[in-house]
PDB file of C-alpha atoms in Angstrom:
ATOM      1  CA  ASP A   1     -11.545   6.842   9.317  1.00 96.00           C
ATOM      2  CA  ILE A   2      -9.674   3.736  10.427  1.00 97.00           C
ATOM      3  CA  VAL A   3      -6.275   4.393  11.979  1.00 98.00           C
ATOM      4  CA  MET A   4      -3.650   1.657  11.952  1.00 98.00           C
ATOM      5  CA  THR A   5      -1.046   1.574  14.718  1.00 98.00           C
ATOM      6  CA  GLN A   6       1.941  -0.746  14.666  1.00 98.00           C
ATOM      7  CA  SER A   7       4.250  -1.721  17.494  1.00 97.00           C
ATOM      8  CA  PRO A   8       7.115  -1.585  17.962  1.00 97.00           C
ATOM      9  CA  ASP A   9       8.482   1.057  15.587  1.00 98.00           C
ATOM     10  CA  SER A  10      11.665  -0.977  15.297  1.00 98.00           C
ATOM     11  CA  LEU A  11      13.132  -4.194  16.583  1.00 97.00           C
ATOM     12  CA  ALA A  12      16.443  -5.993  16.425  1.00 98.00           C
ATOM     13  CA  VAL A  13      16.391  -9.775  16.386  1.00 97.00           C
ATOM     14  CA  SER A  14      19.199 -12.323  16.197  1.00 98.00           C
ATOM     15  CA  LEU A  15      19.449 -14.492  13.117  1.00 98.00           C
ATOM     16  CA  GLY A  16      17.264 -17.558  13.512  1.00 98.00           C
ATOM     17  CA  GLU A  17      15.167 -15.988  16.244  1.00 98.00           C
ATOM     18  CA  ARG A  18      11.509 -14.985  16.139  1.00 98.00           C
ATOM     19  CA  ALA A  19      10.339 -11.500  15.206  1.00 98.00           C
ATOM     20  CA  THR A  20       6.854 -10.355  16.128  1.00 98.00           C
ATOM     21  CA  ILE A  21       5.131  -7.217  14.863  1.00 98.00           C
ATOM     22  CA  ASN A  22       1.772  -6.026  16.106  1.00 98.00           C
ATOM     23  CA  CYS A  23      -0.876  -3.983  14.348  1.00 98.00           C
ATOM     24  CA  ARG A  24      -4.031  -2.531  15.822  1.00 98.00           C
ATOM     25  CA  SER A  25      -6.876  -0.937  13.903  1.00 98.00           C
ATOM     26  CA  SER A  26      -9.078   1.741  15.453  1.00 98.00           C
ATOM     27  CA  GLN A  27     -12.149  -0.218  14.389  1.00 97.00           C
ATOM     28  CA  SER A  28     -12.804  -3.752  13.288  1.00 98.00           C
ATOM     29  CA  VAL A  29     -11.762  -4.775   9.796  1.00 97.00           C
ATOM     30  CA  LEU A  30     -13.659  -8.058  10.027  1.00 97.00           C
ATOM     31  CA  TYR A  31     -16.420  -8.245   7.436  1.00 94.00           C
ATOM     32  CA  SER A  32     -19.200 -10.255   9.037  1.00 93.00           C
ATOM     33  CA  SER A  33     -20.792 -11.485   5.814  1.00 93.00           C
ATOM     34  CA  ASN A  34     -17.732 -13.537   4.815  1.00 93.00           C
ATOM     35  CA  ASN A  35     -15.875 -13.673   8.152  1.00 95.00           C
ATOM     36  CA  LYS A  36     -12.731 -12.278   6.554  1.00 96.00           C
ATOM     37  CA  ASN A  37     -10.376  -9.680   7.955  1.00 97.00           C
ATOM     38  CA  TYR A  38      -9.458  -7.052   5.381  1.00 96.00           C
ATOM     39  CA  LEU A  39      -5.902  -6.729   6.587  1.00 97.00           C
ATOM     40  CA  ALA A  40      -2.645  -7.193   4.677  1.00 98.00           C
ATOM     41  CA  TRP A  41       1.057  -7.141   5.490  1.00 98.00           C
ATOM     42  CA  TYR A  42       3.772  -5.798   3.215  1.00 98.00           C
ATOM     43  CA  GLN A  43       7.560  -5.926   3.262  1.00 98.00           C
ATOM     44  CA  GLN A  44       9.568  -3.033   1.864  1.00 98.00           C
ATOM     45  CA  LYS A  45      13.300  -3.042   1.272  1.00 98.00           C
ATOM     46  CA  PRO A  46      15.256   0.153   0.541  1.00 96.00           C
ATOM     47  CA  GLY A  47      14.724   1.525  -2.945  1.00 95.00           C
ATOM     48  CA  GLN A  48      11.964  -0.968  -3.733  1.00 97.00           C
ATOM     49  CA  PRO A  49       8.178  -0.832  -3.759  1.00 98.00           C
ATOM     50  CA  PRO A  50       6.367  -2.802  -1.070  1.00 98.00           C
ATOM     51  CA  LYS A  51       5.803  -6.515  -1.547  1.00 98.00           C
ATOM     52  CA  LEU A  52       2.627  -8.293  -0.464  1.00 97.00           C
ATOM     53  CA  LEU A  53       3.296 -10.980   2.137  1.00 98.00           C
ATOM     54  CA  ILE A  54      -0.073 -11.726   3.745  1.00 97.00           C
ATOM     55  CA  TYR A  55      -3.700 -10.929   2.900  1.00 97.00           C
ATOM     56  CA  TRP A  56      -6.975 -11.772   4.653  1.00 96.00           C
ATOM     57  CA  ALA A  57      -4.807 -11.314   7.795  1.00 97.00           C
ATOM     58  CA  SER A  58      -3.393 -14.837   7.585  1.00 97.00           C
ATOM     59  CA  THR A  59      -3.198 -16.024   3.969  1.00 96.00           C
ATOM     60  CA  ARG A  60       0.335 -16.131   2.662  1.00 97.00           C
ATOM     61  CA  GLU A  61       0.854 -14.774  -0.848  1.00 96.00           C
ATOM     62  CA  SER A  62       2.228 -17.275  -3.348  1.00 95.00           C
ATOM     63  CA  GLY A  63       6.014 -17.577  -3.123  1.00 97.00           C
ATOM     64  CA  VAL A  64       6.301 -16.075   0.365  1.00 98.00           C
ATOM     65  CA  PRO A  65       8.413 -18.275   2.666  1.00 98.00           C
ATOM     66  CA  ASP A  66       6.452 -20.118   5.321  1.00 97.00           C
ATOM     67  CA  ARG A  67       8.499 -18.514   8.093  1.00 98.00           C
ATOM     68  CA  PHE A  68       6.153 -15.548   7.594  1.00 98.00           C
ATOM     69  CA  SER A  69       2.748 -15.927   9.212  1.00 98.00           C
ATOM     70  CA  GLY A  70      -0.136 -13.637  10.067  1.00 98.00           C
ATOM     71  CA  SER A  71      -2.719 -13.961  12.787  1.00 98.00           C
ATOM     72  CA  GLY A  72      -5.414 -12.015  14.582  1.00 98.00           C
ATOM     73  CA  SER A  73      -8.943 -10.858  13.974  1.00 98.00           C
ATOM     74  CA  GLY A  74     -11.124  -7.820  14.416  1.00 97.00           C
ATOM     75  CA  THR A  75      -8.777  -5.088  15.557  1.00 98.00           C
ATOM     76  CA  ASP A  76      -5.593  -6.866  16.672  1.00 98.00           C
ATOM     77  CA  PHE A  77      -3.163  -8.533  14.314  1.00 98.00           C
ATOM     78  CA  THR A  78       0.330  -9.979  14.356  1.00 98.00           C
ATOM     79  CA  LEU A  79       2.981 -10.692  11.757  1.00 98.00           C
ATOM     80  CA  THR A  80       5.494 -13.300  12.873  1.00 98.00           C
ATOM     81  CA  ILE A  81       8.782 -14.203  11.271  1.00 98.00           C
ATOM     82  CA  SER A  82       9.539 -17.529  12.882  1.00 98.00           C
ATOM     83  CA  SER A  83      13.265 -17.664  12.142  1.00 98.00           C
ATOM     84  CA  LEU A  84      14.756 -14.373  11.007  1.00 98.00           C
ATOM     85  CA  GLN A  85      16.992 -14.513   7.965  1.00 98.00           C
ATOM     86  CA  ALA A  86      19.369 -11.815   6.765  1.00 98.00           C
ATOM     87  CA  GLU A  87      17.165 -11.132   3.736  1.00 98.00           C
ATOM     88  CA  ASP A  88      14.243 -10.291   6.033  1.00 98.00           C
ATOM     89  CA  VAL A  89      15.801  -6.978   7.056  1.00 98.00           C
ATOM     90  CA  ALA A  90      13.172  -4.511   5.887  1.00 98.00           C
ATOM     91  CA  VAL A  91      10.309  -2.293   6.977  1.00 98.00           C
ATOM     92  CA  TYR A  92       6.975  -4.037   7.439  1.00 98.00           C
ATOM     93  CA  TYR A  93       3.570  -2.384   7.074  1.00 98.00           C
ATOM     94  CA  CYS A  94       0.066  -3.467   7.906  1.00 98.00           C
ATOM     95  CA  HIS A  95      -2.749  -2.179   5.694  1.00 98.00           C
ATOM     96  CA  GLN A  96      -6.503  -2.119   6.033  1.00 97.00           C
ATOM     97  CA  TYR A  97      -8.572  -2.378   2.873  1.00 96.00           C
ATOM     98  CA  TYR A  98     -11.901  -2.794   4.664  1.00 95.00           C
ATOM     99  CA  ASN A  99     -13.066   0.608   3.531  1.00 95.00           C
ATOM    100  CA  THR A 100     -11.946   3.984   2.247  1.00 95.00           C
ATOM    101  CA  PRO A 101      -9.877   5.824   3.040  1.00 96.00           C
ATOM    102  CA  ARG A 102      -7.503   2.882   3.025  1.00 97.00           C
ATOM    103  CA  ALA A 103      -4.789   3.128   5.679  1.00 97.00           C
ATOM    104  CA  PHE A 104      -1.342   1.824   6.449  1.00 98.00           C
ATOM    105  CA  GLY A 105       0.414   1.422   9.754  1.00 98.00           C
ATOM    106  CA  GLN A 106       3.439   3.628  10.305  1.00 98.00           C
ATOM    107  CA  GLY A 107       5.845   0.755   9.655  1.00 98.00           C
ATOM    108  CA  THR A 108       8.138  -1.428  11.744  1.00 98.00           C
ATOM    109  CA  LYS A 109      11.823  -1.616  10.918  1.00 98.00           C
ATOM    110  CA  VAL A 110      13.351  -5.047  11.450  1.00 98.00           C
ATOM    111  CA  GLU A 111      17.117  -5.319  11.869  1.00 98.00           C
ATOM    112  CA  ILE A 112      19.634  -7.969  12.821  1.00 97.00           C
ATOM    113  CA  LYS A 113      20.917  -7.890  16.395  1.00 96.00           C
TER     114      LYS A 113
ATOM    115  CA  GLU B   1       3.749 -10.548 -16.568  1.00 95.00           C
ATOM    116  CA  VAL B   2       2.164  -7.489 -14.972  1.00 96.00           C
ATOM    117  CA  GLN B   3       4.051  -4.206 -15.192  1.00 98.00           C
ATOM    118  CA  LEU B   4       3.032  -0.793 -13.905  1.00 98.00           C
ATOM    119  CA  VAL B   5       5.229   2.089 -15.043  1.00 98.00           C
ATOM    120  CA  GLU B   6       4.787   5.530 -13.531  1.00 98.00           C
ATOM    121  CA  THR B   7       5.951   8.692 -15.265  1.00 98.00           C
ATOM    122  CA  GLY B   8       5.452  12.415 -14.866  1.00 98.00           C
ATOM    123  CA  GLY B   9       7.249  13.146 -11.632  1.00 97.00           C
ATOM    124  CA  GLY B  10       9.676  15.997 -11.212  1.00 97.00           C
ATOM    125  CA  LEU B  11      10.395  19.273  -9.476  1.00 98.00           C
ATOM    126  CA  ILE B  12       7.462  21.649  -9.208  1.00 98.00           C
ATOM    127  CA  GLN B  13       6.931  24.903  -7.330  1.00 98.00           C
ATOM    128  CA  PRO B  14       4.384  25.164  -4.540  1.00 98.00           C
ATOM    129  CA  GLY B  15       0.961  25.920  -5.964  1.00 98.00           C
ATOM    130  CA  GLY B  16       1.810  24.246  -9.252  1.00 98.00           C
ATOM    131  CA  SER B  17       0.222  21.299 -11.040  1.00 98.00           C
ATOM    132  CA  LEU B  18       1.513  17.980 -12.269  1.00 98.00           C
ATOM    133  CA  ARG B  19      -0.051  14.939 -13.894  1.00 98.00           C
ATOM    134  CA  LEU B  20       1.284  11.488 -13.154  1.00 98.00           C
ATOM    135  CA  SER B  21       0.693   8.604 -15.519  1.00 98.00           C
ATOM    136  CA  CYS B  22       0.794   4.867 -14.883  1.00 98.00           C
ATOM    137  CA  THR B  23       0.916   2.695 -17.958  1.00 98.00           C
ATOM    138  CA  ALA B  24      -0.083  -0.894 -17.349  1.00 98.00           C
ATOM    139  CA  SER B  25       0.799  -4.054 -19.193  1.00 97.00           C
ATOM    140  CA  GLY B  26      -0.412  -7.534 -18.342  1.00 97.00           C
ATOM    141  CA  LEU B  27      -3.606  -6.210 -16.775  1.00 96.00           C
ATOM    142  CA  THR B  28      -6.525  -4.057 -17.869  1.00 97.00           C
ATOM    143  CA  VAL B  29      -6.766  -0.816 -15.906  1.00 97.00           C
ATOM    144  CA  SER B  30     -10.489  -0.364 -16.571  1.00 96.00           C
ATOM    145  CA  THR B  31     -11.488  -3.729 -15.064  1.00 95.00           C
ATOM    146  CA  ASN B  32      -9.376  -3.392 -11.939  1.00 96.00           C
ATOM    147  CA  TYR B  33      -9.350  -1.323  -8.772  1.00 96.00           C
ATOM    148  CA  MET B  34      -6.316   0.956  -9.205  1.00 97.00           C
ATOM    149  CA  SER B  35      -4.711   3.042  -6.494  1.00 98.00           C
ATOM    150  CA  TRP B  36      -2.088   5.672  -5.885  1.00 98.00           C
ATOM    151  CA  VAL B  37       0.034   5.378  -2.751  1.00 98.00           C
ATOM    152  CA  ARG B  38       2.803   7.795  -1.854  1.00 98.00           C
ATOM    153  CA  GLN B  39       5.841   7.733   0.375  1.00 98.00           C
ATOM    154  CA  ALA B  40       7.599  10.877   1.561  1.00 98.00           C
ATOM    155  CA  PRO B  41      11.395  10.586   1.784  1.00 97.00           C
ATOM    156  CA  GLY B  42      12.317   8.386   4.739  1.00 96.00           C
ATOM    157  CA  LYS B  43       8.669   8.035   5.792  1.00 98.00           C
ATOM    158  CA  GLY B  44       5.948   5.423   5.659  1.00 98.00           C
ATOM    159  CA  LEU B  45       3.292   4.552   3.097  1.00 98.00           C
ATOM    160  CA  ASP B  46       0.445   7.013   2.651  1.00 98.00           C
ATOM    161  CA  TRP B  47      -2.678   6.019   0.728  1.00 98.00           C
ATOM    162  CA  VAL B  48      -3.804   8.699  -1.743  1.00 98.00           C
ATOM    163  CA  SER B  49      -6.660   7.553  -3.970  1.00 98.00           C
ATOM    164  CA  VAL B  50      -8.453   4.661  -5.655  1.00 97.00           C
ATOM    165  CA  ILE B  51     -10.614   4.284  -8.742  1.00 97.00           C
ATOM    166  CA  TYR B  52     -12.918   1.289  -8.875  1.00 96.00           C
ATOM    167  CA  SER B  53     -13.729  -0.683 -11.994  1.00 95.00           C
ATOM    168  CA  THR B  54     -17.134   1.018 -11.856  1.00 95.00           C
ATOM    169  CA  GLY B  55     -15.437   4.413 -12.133  1.00 96.00           C
ATOM    170  CA  SER B  56     -16.163   5.387  -8.547  1.00 97.00           C
ATOM    171  CA  THR B  57     -13.311   7.364  -6.976  1.00 98.00           C
ATOM    172  CA  HIS B  58     -12.146   7.938  -3.406  1.00 97.00           C
ATOM    173  CA  TYR B  59      -9.482  10.175  -1.906  1.00 98.00           C
ATOM    174  CA  ALA B  60      -7.493  10.737   1.248  1.00 98.00           C
ATOM    175  CA  GLU B  61      -8.688  13.813   3.105  1.00 97.00           C
ATOM    176  CA  SER B  62      -5.273  15.429   2.640  1.00 98.00           C
ATOM    177  CA  VAL B  63      -5.667  15.529  -1.166  1.00 98.00           C
ATOM    178  CA  LYS B  64      -9.427  15.826  -1.596  1.00 98.00           C
ATOM    179  CA  GLY B  65     -10.310  18.717  -3.854  1.00 98.00           C
ATOM    180  CA  ARG B  66      -6.739  19.031  -5.140  1.00 98.00           C
ATOM    181  CA  PHE B  67      -6.017  15.635  -6.724  1.00 98.00           C
ATOM    182  CA  THR B  68      -8.063  13.771  -9.336  1.00 98.00           C
ATOM    183  CA  ILE B  69      -7.659  10.129 -10.262  1.00 98.00           C
ATOM    184  CA  SER B  70      -8.757   9.024 -13.719  1.00 98.00           C
ATOM    185  CA  ARG B  71      -8.019   6.500 -16.427  1.00 98.00           C
ATOM    186  CA  ASP B  72      -7.865   6.265 -20.202  1.00 97.00           C
ATOM    187  CA  ASN B  73      -9.170   2.858 -21.203  1.00 95.00           C
ATOM    188  CA  SER B  74      -7.865   3.146 -24.771  1.00 96.00           C
ATOM    189  CA  LYS B  75      -4.334   3.702 -23.464  1.00 98.00           C
ATOM    190  CA  ASN B  76      -4.650   1.311 -20.514  1.00 98.00           C
ATOM    191  CA  THR B  77      -3.304   4.135 -18.365  1.00 98.00           C
ATOM    192  CA  LEU B  78      -4.087   5.481 -14.915  1.00 98.00           C
ATOM    193  CA  TYR B  79      -3.584   9.154 -14.071  1.00 98.00           C
ATOM    194  CA  LEU B  80      -3.257  11.357 -11.046  1.00 98.00           C
ATOM    195  CA  GLN B  81      -3.825  15.047 -11.692  1.00 98.00           C
ATOM    196  CA  MET B  82      -2.294  17.006  -8.829  1.00 98.00           C
ATOM    197  CA  ASN B  83      -3.157  20.685  -8.404  1.00 98.00           C
ATOM    198  CA  SER B  84      -2.297  23.262  -5.745  1.00 98.00           C
ATOM    199  CA  LEU B  85       0.755  21.264  -4.771  1.00 98.00           C
ATOM    200  CA  ARG B  86       2.298  21.757  -1.348  1.00 98.00           C
ATOM    201  CA  ALA B  87       5.693  20.922   0.106  1.00 98.00           C
ATOM    202  CA  GLU B  88       4.084  18.093   2.061  1.00 98.00           C
ATOM    203  CA  ASP B  89       3.070  16.414  -1.217  1.00 98.00           C
ATOM    204  CA  THR B  90       6.744  15.677  -1.875  1.00 98.00           C
ATOM    205  CA  ALA B  91       6.986  11.904  -2.168  1.00 98.00           C
ATOM    206  CA  VAL B  92       7.501   8.902  -4.365  1.00 98.00           C
ATOM    207  CA  TYR B  93       4.132   8.132  -5.921  1.00 98.00           C
ATOM    208  CA  TYR B  94       3.347   4.487  -6.554  1.00 98.00           C
ATOM    209  CA  CYS B  95       0.663   3.156  -8.858  1.00 98.00           C
ATOM    210  CA  ALA B  96      -0.839  -0.088  -7.569  1.00 98.00           C
ATOM    211  CA  ARG B  97      -3.459  -2.716  -8.371  1.00 97.00           C
ATOM    212  CA  GLU B  98      -5.922  -3.850  -5.727  1.00 94.00           C
ATOM    213  CA  CYS B  99      -6.584  -7.537  -6.258  1.00 89.00           C
ATOM    214  CA  GLU B 100     -10.263  -8.434  -5.985  1.00 83.00           C
ATOM    215  CA  PRO B 101      -9.693 -12.159  -5.226  1.00 81.00           C
ATOM    216  CA  PHE B 102      -7.569 -10.986  -2.304  1.00 81.00           C
ATOM    217  CA  GLY B 103     -10.333  -8.704  -1.130  1.00 82.00           C
ATOM    218  CA  LEU B 104      -8.481  -5.695  -2.596  1.00 87.00           C
ATOM    219  CA  ALA B 105      -5.088  -6.155  -1.000  1.00 92.00           C
ATOM    220  CA  ILE B 106      -2.467  -4.617  -3.267  1.00 96.00           C
ATOM    221  CA  ASP B 107      -0.643  -7.298  -5.203  1.00 95.00           C
ATOM    222  CA  TYR B 108       1.141  -5.246  -7.867  1.00 97.00           C
ATOM    223  CA  TRP B 109       3.099  -2.040  -7.445  1.00 98.00           C
ATOM    224  CA  GLY B 110       4.987   0.146  -9.873  1.00 98.00           C
ATOM    225  CA  GLN B 111       8.518   1.327  -9.158  1.00 98.00           C
ATOM    226  CA  GLY B 112       7.291   4.818  -8.343  1.00 98.00           C
ATOM    227  CA  THR B 113       7.934   8.341  -9.594  1.00 98.00           C
ATOM    228  CA  LEU B 114       9.349  11.113  -7.419  1.00 98.00           C
ATOM    229  CA  VAL B 115       7.486  14.382  -7.029  1.00 98.00           C
ATOM    230  CA  THR B 116       9.381  17.212  -5.356  1.00 98.00           C
ATOM    231  CA  VAL B 117       7.474  20.344  -4.431  1.00 98.00           C
ATOM    232  CA  SER B 118       9.912  23.135  -3.697  1.00 97.00           C
ATOM    233  CA  SER B 119      10.701  26.695  -4.662  1.00 96.00           C
TER     234      SER B 119
END
């Protein structure tokens, strides 16, 4: 089974500054036949279901602000918020859908410093 | 507009059974990959199960043999039959759609239904 590990567990960033979240999978989620990474990022605010931000590791979902970006390949991935806004306070999860059982990272809580 | 509405949660004693339902509108359950994901209070997301459009099903090891995912095409509804419930199954259970054009990333989520396993 693939295990997803995020770092850090939490971070506090000043408004307008960059926030970086890392995610590592215990095995590659890159599918060689189409050269796509089966890795997504979600944002969850209190009392709400998660919201898809990024899929294919780096493709932004429609309507997601361009301050959110995803990068990485294989086993190491990063979600970057280029200029943190107050509405970005949330918990962020990475998610592998390369195979079953699917798996989520443990989450990273982003707060304002 | 896609809507997923979960029902069936509640308080249940350890060892008991419960069936969750997820009624979909704006999408056809039978032609999509549909999942259940849970979240224990104050904890992270925990993948539970998926049913493919082919009918193939897959489960997390923690629920295998106790939970069964199914669907009723005529009602456009997804189910999760949960047997032999344990305290550690206490969570909000979300119904979700895995989007094939996105490679099966989850693009739609319900609001969730709370299951509490306690005596």
